[in-house]
CSV table of C-alpha atoms in Angstrom, one decimal:
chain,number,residue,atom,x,y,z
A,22,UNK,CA,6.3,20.2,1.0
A,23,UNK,CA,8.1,20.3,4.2
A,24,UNK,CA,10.5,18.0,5.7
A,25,UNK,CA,9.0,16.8,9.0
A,26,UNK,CA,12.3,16.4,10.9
A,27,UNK,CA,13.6,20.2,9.7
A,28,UNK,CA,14.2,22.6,12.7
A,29,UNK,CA,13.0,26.2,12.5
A,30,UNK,CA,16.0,28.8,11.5
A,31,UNK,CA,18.3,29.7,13.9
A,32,UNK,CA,17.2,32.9,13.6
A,33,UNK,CA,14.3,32.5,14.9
A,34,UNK,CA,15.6,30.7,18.2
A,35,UNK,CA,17.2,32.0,21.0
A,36,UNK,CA,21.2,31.2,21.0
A,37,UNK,CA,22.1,27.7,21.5
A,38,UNK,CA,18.5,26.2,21.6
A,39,UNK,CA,18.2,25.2,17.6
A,40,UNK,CA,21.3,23.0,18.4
A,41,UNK,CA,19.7,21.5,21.1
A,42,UNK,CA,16.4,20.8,19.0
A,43,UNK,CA,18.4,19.8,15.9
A,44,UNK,CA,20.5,17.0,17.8
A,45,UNK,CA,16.9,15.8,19.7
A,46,UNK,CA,14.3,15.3,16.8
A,47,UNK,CA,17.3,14.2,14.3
A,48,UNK,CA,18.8,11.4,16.8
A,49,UNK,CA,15.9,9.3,15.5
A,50,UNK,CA,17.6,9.0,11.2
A,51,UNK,CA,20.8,7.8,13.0
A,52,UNK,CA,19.6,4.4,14.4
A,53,UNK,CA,18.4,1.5,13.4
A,54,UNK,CA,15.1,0.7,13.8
A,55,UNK,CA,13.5,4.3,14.9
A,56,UNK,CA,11.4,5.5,13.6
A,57,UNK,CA,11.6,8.6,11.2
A,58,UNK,CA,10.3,11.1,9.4
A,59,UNK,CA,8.8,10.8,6.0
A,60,UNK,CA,7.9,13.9,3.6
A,61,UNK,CA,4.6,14.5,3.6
A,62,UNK,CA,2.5,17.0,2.1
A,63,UNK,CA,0.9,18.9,5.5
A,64,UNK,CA,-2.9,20.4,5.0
A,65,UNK,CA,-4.2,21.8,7.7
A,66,UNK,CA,-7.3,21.9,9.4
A,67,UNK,CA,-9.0,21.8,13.2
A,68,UNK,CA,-10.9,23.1,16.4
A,69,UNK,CA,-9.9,23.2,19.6
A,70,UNK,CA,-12.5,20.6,21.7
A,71,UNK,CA,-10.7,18.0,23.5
A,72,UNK,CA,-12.8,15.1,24.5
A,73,UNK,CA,-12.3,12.9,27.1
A,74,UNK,CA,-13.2,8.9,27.4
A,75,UNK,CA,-11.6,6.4,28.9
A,76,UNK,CA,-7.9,5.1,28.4
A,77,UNK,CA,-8.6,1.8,25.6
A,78,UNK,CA,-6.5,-1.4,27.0
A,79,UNK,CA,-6.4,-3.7,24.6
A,80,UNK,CA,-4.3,-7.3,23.5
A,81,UNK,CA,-1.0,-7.3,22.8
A,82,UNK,CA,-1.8,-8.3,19.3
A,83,UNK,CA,-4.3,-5.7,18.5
A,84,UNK,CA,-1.4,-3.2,18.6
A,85,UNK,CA,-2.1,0.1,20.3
A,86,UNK,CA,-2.2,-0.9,24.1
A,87,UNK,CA,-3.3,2.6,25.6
A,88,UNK,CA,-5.3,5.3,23.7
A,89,UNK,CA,-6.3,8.3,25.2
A,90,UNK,CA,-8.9,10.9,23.7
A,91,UNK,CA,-8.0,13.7,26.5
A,92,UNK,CA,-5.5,14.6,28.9
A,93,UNK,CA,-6.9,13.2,31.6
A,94,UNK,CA,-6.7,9.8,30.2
A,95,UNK,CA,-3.1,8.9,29.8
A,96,UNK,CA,-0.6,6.2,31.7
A,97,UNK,CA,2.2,7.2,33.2
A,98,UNK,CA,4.6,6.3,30.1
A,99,UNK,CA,2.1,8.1,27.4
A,100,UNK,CA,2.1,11.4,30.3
A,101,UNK,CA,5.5,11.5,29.7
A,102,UNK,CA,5.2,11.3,25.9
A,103,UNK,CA,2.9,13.9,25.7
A,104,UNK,CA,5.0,16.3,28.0
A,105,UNK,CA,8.1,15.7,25.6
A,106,UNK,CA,5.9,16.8,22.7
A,107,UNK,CA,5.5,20.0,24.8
A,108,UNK,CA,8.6,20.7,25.3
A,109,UNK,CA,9.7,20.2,21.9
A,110,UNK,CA,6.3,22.8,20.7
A,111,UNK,CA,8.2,25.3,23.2
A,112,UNK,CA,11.8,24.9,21.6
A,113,UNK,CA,9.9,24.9,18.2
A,114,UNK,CA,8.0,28.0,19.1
A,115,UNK,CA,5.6,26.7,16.5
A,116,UNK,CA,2.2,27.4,18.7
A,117,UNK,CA,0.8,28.4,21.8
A,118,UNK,CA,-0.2,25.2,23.8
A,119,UNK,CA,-1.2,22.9,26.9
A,120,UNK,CA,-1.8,19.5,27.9
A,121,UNK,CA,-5.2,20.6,28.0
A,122,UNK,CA,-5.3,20.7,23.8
A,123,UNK,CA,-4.3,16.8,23.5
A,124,UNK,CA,-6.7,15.5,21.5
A,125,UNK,CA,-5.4,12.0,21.0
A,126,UNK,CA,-2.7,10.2,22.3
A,127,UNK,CA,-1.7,6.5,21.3
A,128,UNK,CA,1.6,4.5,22.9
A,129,UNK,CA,3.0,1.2,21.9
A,130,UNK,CA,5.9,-0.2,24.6
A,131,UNK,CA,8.1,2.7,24.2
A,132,UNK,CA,6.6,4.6,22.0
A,133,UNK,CA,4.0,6.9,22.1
A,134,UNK,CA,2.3,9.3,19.5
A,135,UNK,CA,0.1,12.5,20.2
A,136,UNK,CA,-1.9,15.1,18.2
A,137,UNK,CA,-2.8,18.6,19.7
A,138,UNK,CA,-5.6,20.7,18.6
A,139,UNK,CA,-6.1,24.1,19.5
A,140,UNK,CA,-8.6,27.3,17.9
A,141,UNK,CA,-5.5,28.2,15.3
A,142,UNK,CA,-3.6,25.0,14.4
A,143,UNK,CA,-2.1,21.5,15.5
A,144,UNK,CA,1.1,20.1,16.6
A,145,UNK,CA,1.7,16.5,16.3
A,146,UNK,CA,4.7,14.1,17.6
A,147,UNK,CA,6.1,10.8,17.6
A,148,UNK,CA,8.4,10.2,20.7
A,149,UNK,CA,10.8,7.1,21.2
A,150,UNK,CA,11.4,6.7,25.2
A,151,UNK,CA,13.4,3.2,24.9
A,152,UNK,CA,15.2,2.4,28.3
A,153,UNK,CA,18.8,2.8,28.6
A,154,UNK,CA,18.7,5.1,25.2
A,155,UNK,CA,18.2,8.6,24.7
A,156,UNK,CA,15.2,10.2,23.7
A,157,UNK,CA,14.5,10.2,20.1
A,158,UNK,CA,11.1,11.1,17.7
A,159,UNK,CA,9.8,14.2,15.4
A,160,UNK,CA,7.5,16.5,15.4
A,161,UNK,CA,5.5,18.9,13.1
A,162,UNK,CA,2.7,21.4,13.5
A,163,UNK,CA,1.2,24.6,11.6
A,164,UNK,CA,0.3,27.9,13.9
A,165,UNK,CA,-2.6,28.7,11.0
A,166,UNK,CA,-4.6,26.5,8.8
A,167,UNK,CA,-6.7,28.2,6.1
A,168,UNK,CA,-8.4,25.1,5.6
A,169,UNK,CA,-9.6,24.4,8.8
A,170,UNK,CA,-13.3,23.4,7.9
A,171,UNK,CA,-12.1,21.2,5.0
A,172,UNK,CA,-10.1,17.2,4.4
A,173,UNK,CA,-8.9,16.5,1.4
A,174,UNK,CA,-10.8,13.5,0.9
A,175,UNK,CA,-12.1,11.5,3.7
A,176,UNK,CA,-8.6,11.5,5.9
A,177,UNK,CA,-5.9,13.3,6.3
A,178,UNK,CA,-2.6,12.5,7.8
A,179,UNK,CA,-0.8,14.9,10.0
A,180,UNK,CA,2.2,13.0,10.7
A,181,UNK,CA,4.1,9.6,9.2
A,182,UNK,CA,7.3,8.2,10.6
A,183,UNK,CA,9.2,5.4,9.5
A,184,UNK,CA,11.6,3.2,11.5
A,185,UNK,CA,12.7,2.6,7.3
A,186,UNK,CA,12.7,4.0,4.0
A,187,UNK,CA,8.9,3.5,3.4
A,188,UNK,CA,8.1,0.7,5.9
A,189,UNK,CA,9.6,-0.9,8.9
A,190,UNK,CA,7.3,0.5,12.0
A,191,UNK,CA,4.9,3.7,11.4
A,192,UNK,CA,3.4,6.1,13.4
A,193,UNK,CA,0.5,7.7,11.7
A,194,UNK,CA,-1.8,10.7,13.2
A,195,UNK,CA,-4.3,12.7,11.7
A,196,UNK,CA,-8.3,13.8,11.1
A,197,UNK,CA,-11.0,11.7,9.7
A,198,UNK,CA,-14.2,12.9,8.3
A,199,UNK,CA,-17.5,12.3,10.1
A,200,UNK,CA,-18.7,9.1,8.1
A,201,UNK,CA,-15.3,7.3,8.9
A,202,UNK,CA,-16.0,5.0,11.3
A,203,UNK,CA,-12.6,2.1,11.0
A,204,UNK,CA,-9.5,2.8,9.8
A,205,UNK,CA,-7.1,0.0,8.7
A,206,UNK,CA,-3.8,0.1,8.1
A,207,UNK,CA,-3.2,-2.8,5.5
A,208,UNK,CA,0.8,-2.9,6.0
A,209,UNK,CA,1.2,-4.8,2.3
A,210,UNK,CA,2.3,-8.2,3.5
A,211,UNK,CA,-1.5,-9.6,4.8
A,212,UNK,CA,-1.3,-7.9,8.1
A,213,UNK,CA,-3.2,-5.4,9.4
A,214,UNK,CA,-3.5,-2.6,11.8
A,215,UNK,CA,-7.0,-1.0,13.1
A,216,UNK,CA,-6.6,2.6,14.2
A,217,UNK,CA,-8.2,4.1,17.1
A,218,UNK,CA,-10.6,7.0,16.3
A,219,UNK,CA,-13.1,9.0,18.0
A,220,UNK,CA,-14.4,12.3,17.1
A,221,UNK,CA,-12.3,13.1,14.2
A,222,UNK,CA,-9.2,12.3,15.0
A,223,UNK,CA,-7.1,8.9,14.7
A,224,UNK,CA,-3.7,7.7,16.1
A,225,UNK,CA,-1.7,4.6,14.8
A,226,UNK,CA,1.5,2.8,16.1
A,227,UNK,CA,2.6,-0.7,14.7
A,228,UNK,CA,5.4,-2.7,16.5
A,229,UNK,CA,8.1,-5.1,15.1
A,230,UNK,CA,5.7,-5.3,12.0
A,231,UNK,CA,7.3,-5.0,8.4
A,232,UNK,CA,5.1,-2.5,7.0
A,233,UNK,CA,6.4,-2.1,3.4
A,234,UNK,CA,5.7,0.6,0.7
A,235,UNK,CA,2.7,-0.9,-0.6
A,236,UNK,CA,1.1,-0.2,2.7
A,237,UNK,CA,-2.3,1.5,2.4
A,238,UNK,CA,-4.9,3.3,4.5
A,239,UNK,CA,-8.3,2.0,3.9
A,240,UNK,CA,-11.4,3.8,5.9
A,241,UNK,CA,-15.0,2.2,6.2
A,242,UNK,CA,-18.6,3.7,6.8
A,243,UNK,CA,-20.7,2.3,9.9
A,244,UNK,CA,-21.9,-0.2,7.1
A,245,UNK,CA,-18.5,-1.5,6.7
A,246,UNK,CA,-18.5,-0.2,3.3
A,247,UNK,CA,-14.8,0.9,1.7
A,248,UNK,CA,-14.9,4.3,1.0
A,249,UNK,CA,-11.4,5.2,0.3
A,250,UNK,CA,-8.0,3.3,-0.4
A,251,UNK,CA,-5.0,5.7,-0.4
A,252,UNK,CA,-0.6,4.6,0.0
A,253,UNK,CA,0.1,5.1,3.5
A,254,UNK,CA,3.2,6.4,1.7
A,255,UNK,CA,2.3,8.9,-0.6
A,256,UNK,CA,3.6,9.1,-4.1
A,257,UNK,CA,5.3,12.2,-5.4
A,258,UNK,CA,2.1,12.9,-7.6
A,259,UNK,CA,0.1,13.3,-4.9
A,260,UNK,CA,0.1,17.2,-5.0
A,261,UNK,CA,-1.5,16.5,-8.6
A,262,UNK,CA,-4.9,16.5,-7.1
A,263,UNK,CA,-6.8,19.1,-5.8
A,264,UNK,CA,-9.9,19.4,-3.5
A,265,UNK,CA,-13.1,21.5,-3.6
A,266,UNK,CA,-15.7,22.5,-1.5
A,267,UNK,CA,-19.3,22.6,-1.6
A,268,UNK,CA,-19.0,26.0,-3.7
A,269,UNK,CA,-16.5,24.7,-5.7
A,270,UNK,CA,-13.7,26.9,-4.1
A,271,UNK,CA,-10.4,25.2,-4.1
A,272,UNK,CA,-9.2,25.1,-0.3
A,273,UNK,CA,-6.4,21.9,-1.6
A,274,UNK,CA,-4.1,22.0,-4.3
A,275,UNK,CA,-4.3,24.3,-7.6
A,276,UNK,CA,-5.9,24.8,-10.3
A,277,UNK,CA,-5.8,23.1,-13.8
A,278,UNK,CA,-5.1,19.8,-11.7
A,279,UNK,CA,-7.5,16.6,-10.8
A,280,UNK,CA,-9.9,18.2,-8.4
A,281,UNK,CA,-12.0,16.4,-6.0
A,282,UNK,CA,-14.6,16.7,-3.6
A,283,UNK,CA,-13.3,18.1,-0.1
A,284,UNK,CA,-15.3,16.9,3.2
A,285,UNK,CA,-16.0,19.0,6.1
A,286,UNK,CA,-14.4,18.7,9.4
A,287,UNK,CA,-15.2,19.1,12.9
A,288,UNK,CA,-14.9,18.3,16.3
């Protein structure tokens, strides 16, 4: 478990910048309404293939109003996003990167949410750009993942921010397996919120929604068959269960715990 919101140590940054970072990705727990980082238990797991389609524009009341699968897809608000996700990867020095590694970007009004994938790991972000306000979000990423060719399960979040404790506005990123083909966030009062996903990889922004800590992420097959129901928030048993692969190799968790069946990944 790591704390999405922690800065590296100072030791590891050059003199004054862990000050810097510390005061930019923690301005988002000291106001209202932001949104912020929830633990989460980080597996990790990717390629480096960005694809490119086109930027999604959809209602007002379907959410996420720009979606980009690539760099070259993004507004000029969700550019910006991205590019403040890159500078905080540099003060981070968590791994090498580009633009050119964006594999999803999503942006609601202000705020925007992006997921990099490169040959060795991921870095993810949410990033608050509200006018008048300083810029506020968090970030997390992993220079390694052992696990790369494995979910545990049939999704696998990569980053969950709260503008509460457990609800309030979310921002959500992370992998799929192959046979997802919807993912709905059912916030736990009758709404809902669809996901965009494309190749692996999802990204999810509600706004002024109450999501609350019932919420839950539901994925379907192309038959619009359920195949899995899991807290958006996970509980603190989560790390109970552990995941196997087709040799029966655990590659999530540990042993002498619930084990289940981990799906491979790819892009």
């Amino acid at each position: 478990m790591k704390e999405i919101l922690d800065p590296p140590a100072e030791r590891d940054l050059p003199p004054g910048r862990a000050a810097r970072m510390r005061a930019d990705l923690m301005t988002s727990i000291r106001r209202p309404r932001r949104r912020r980082a929830v633990r989460l238990g980080i597996a990790t797991v990717a390629t480096a293939a960005a694809v490119v389609v086109g930027v999604a524009t959809v209602p007002r009341g379907d959410e996420v109003r720009h979606l980009a699968m690539g760099s070259g897809e993004l507004s000029p608000t969700l550019h910006r996003a991205v590019e403040k996700c890159l500078e905080w990867n540099g003060q981070m020095e968590r791994i090498p990167l580009s633009i050119d590694d964006l594999a999803v970007a999503a942006e609601q009004d202000h705020d925007g949410v992006a997921l990099f994938i490169t040959d060795t790991g991921y870095f993810t972000c949410n990033v608050s750009m509200r006018p008048g306000e300083e810029i506020s979000g968090g970030a997390t990423g992993e220079r390694v993942w052992p696990q790369r060719a494995w979910l545990p399960g049939s999704i696998q979040r990569l980053l969950l921010m709260s503008t509460e404790v457990d609800g309030g506005d979310v921002a959500v990123s992370g992998r799929v397996a192959a046979r997802v083909q919807r993912l709905v966030l059912e916030h736990g009062d009758g709404q809902t919120t669809t996901a965009r996903l494309a190749h692996g990889v999802f990204g999810l922004l509600t706004d002024h929604a109450e999501v609350t800590r019932d919420a839950e992420l539901v994925s379907y097959d192309s038959t619009g068959a359920e195949i899995d129901r899991r807290p958006l928030f996970p509980p603190s048993d989560e790390s109970d269960h552990c995941y196997v692969d087709s040799a029966g190799t655990i590659v999530y968790g540990k042993p002498g715990t619930d084990c289940r069946p981990a799906e491979p990944w790819g892009r």
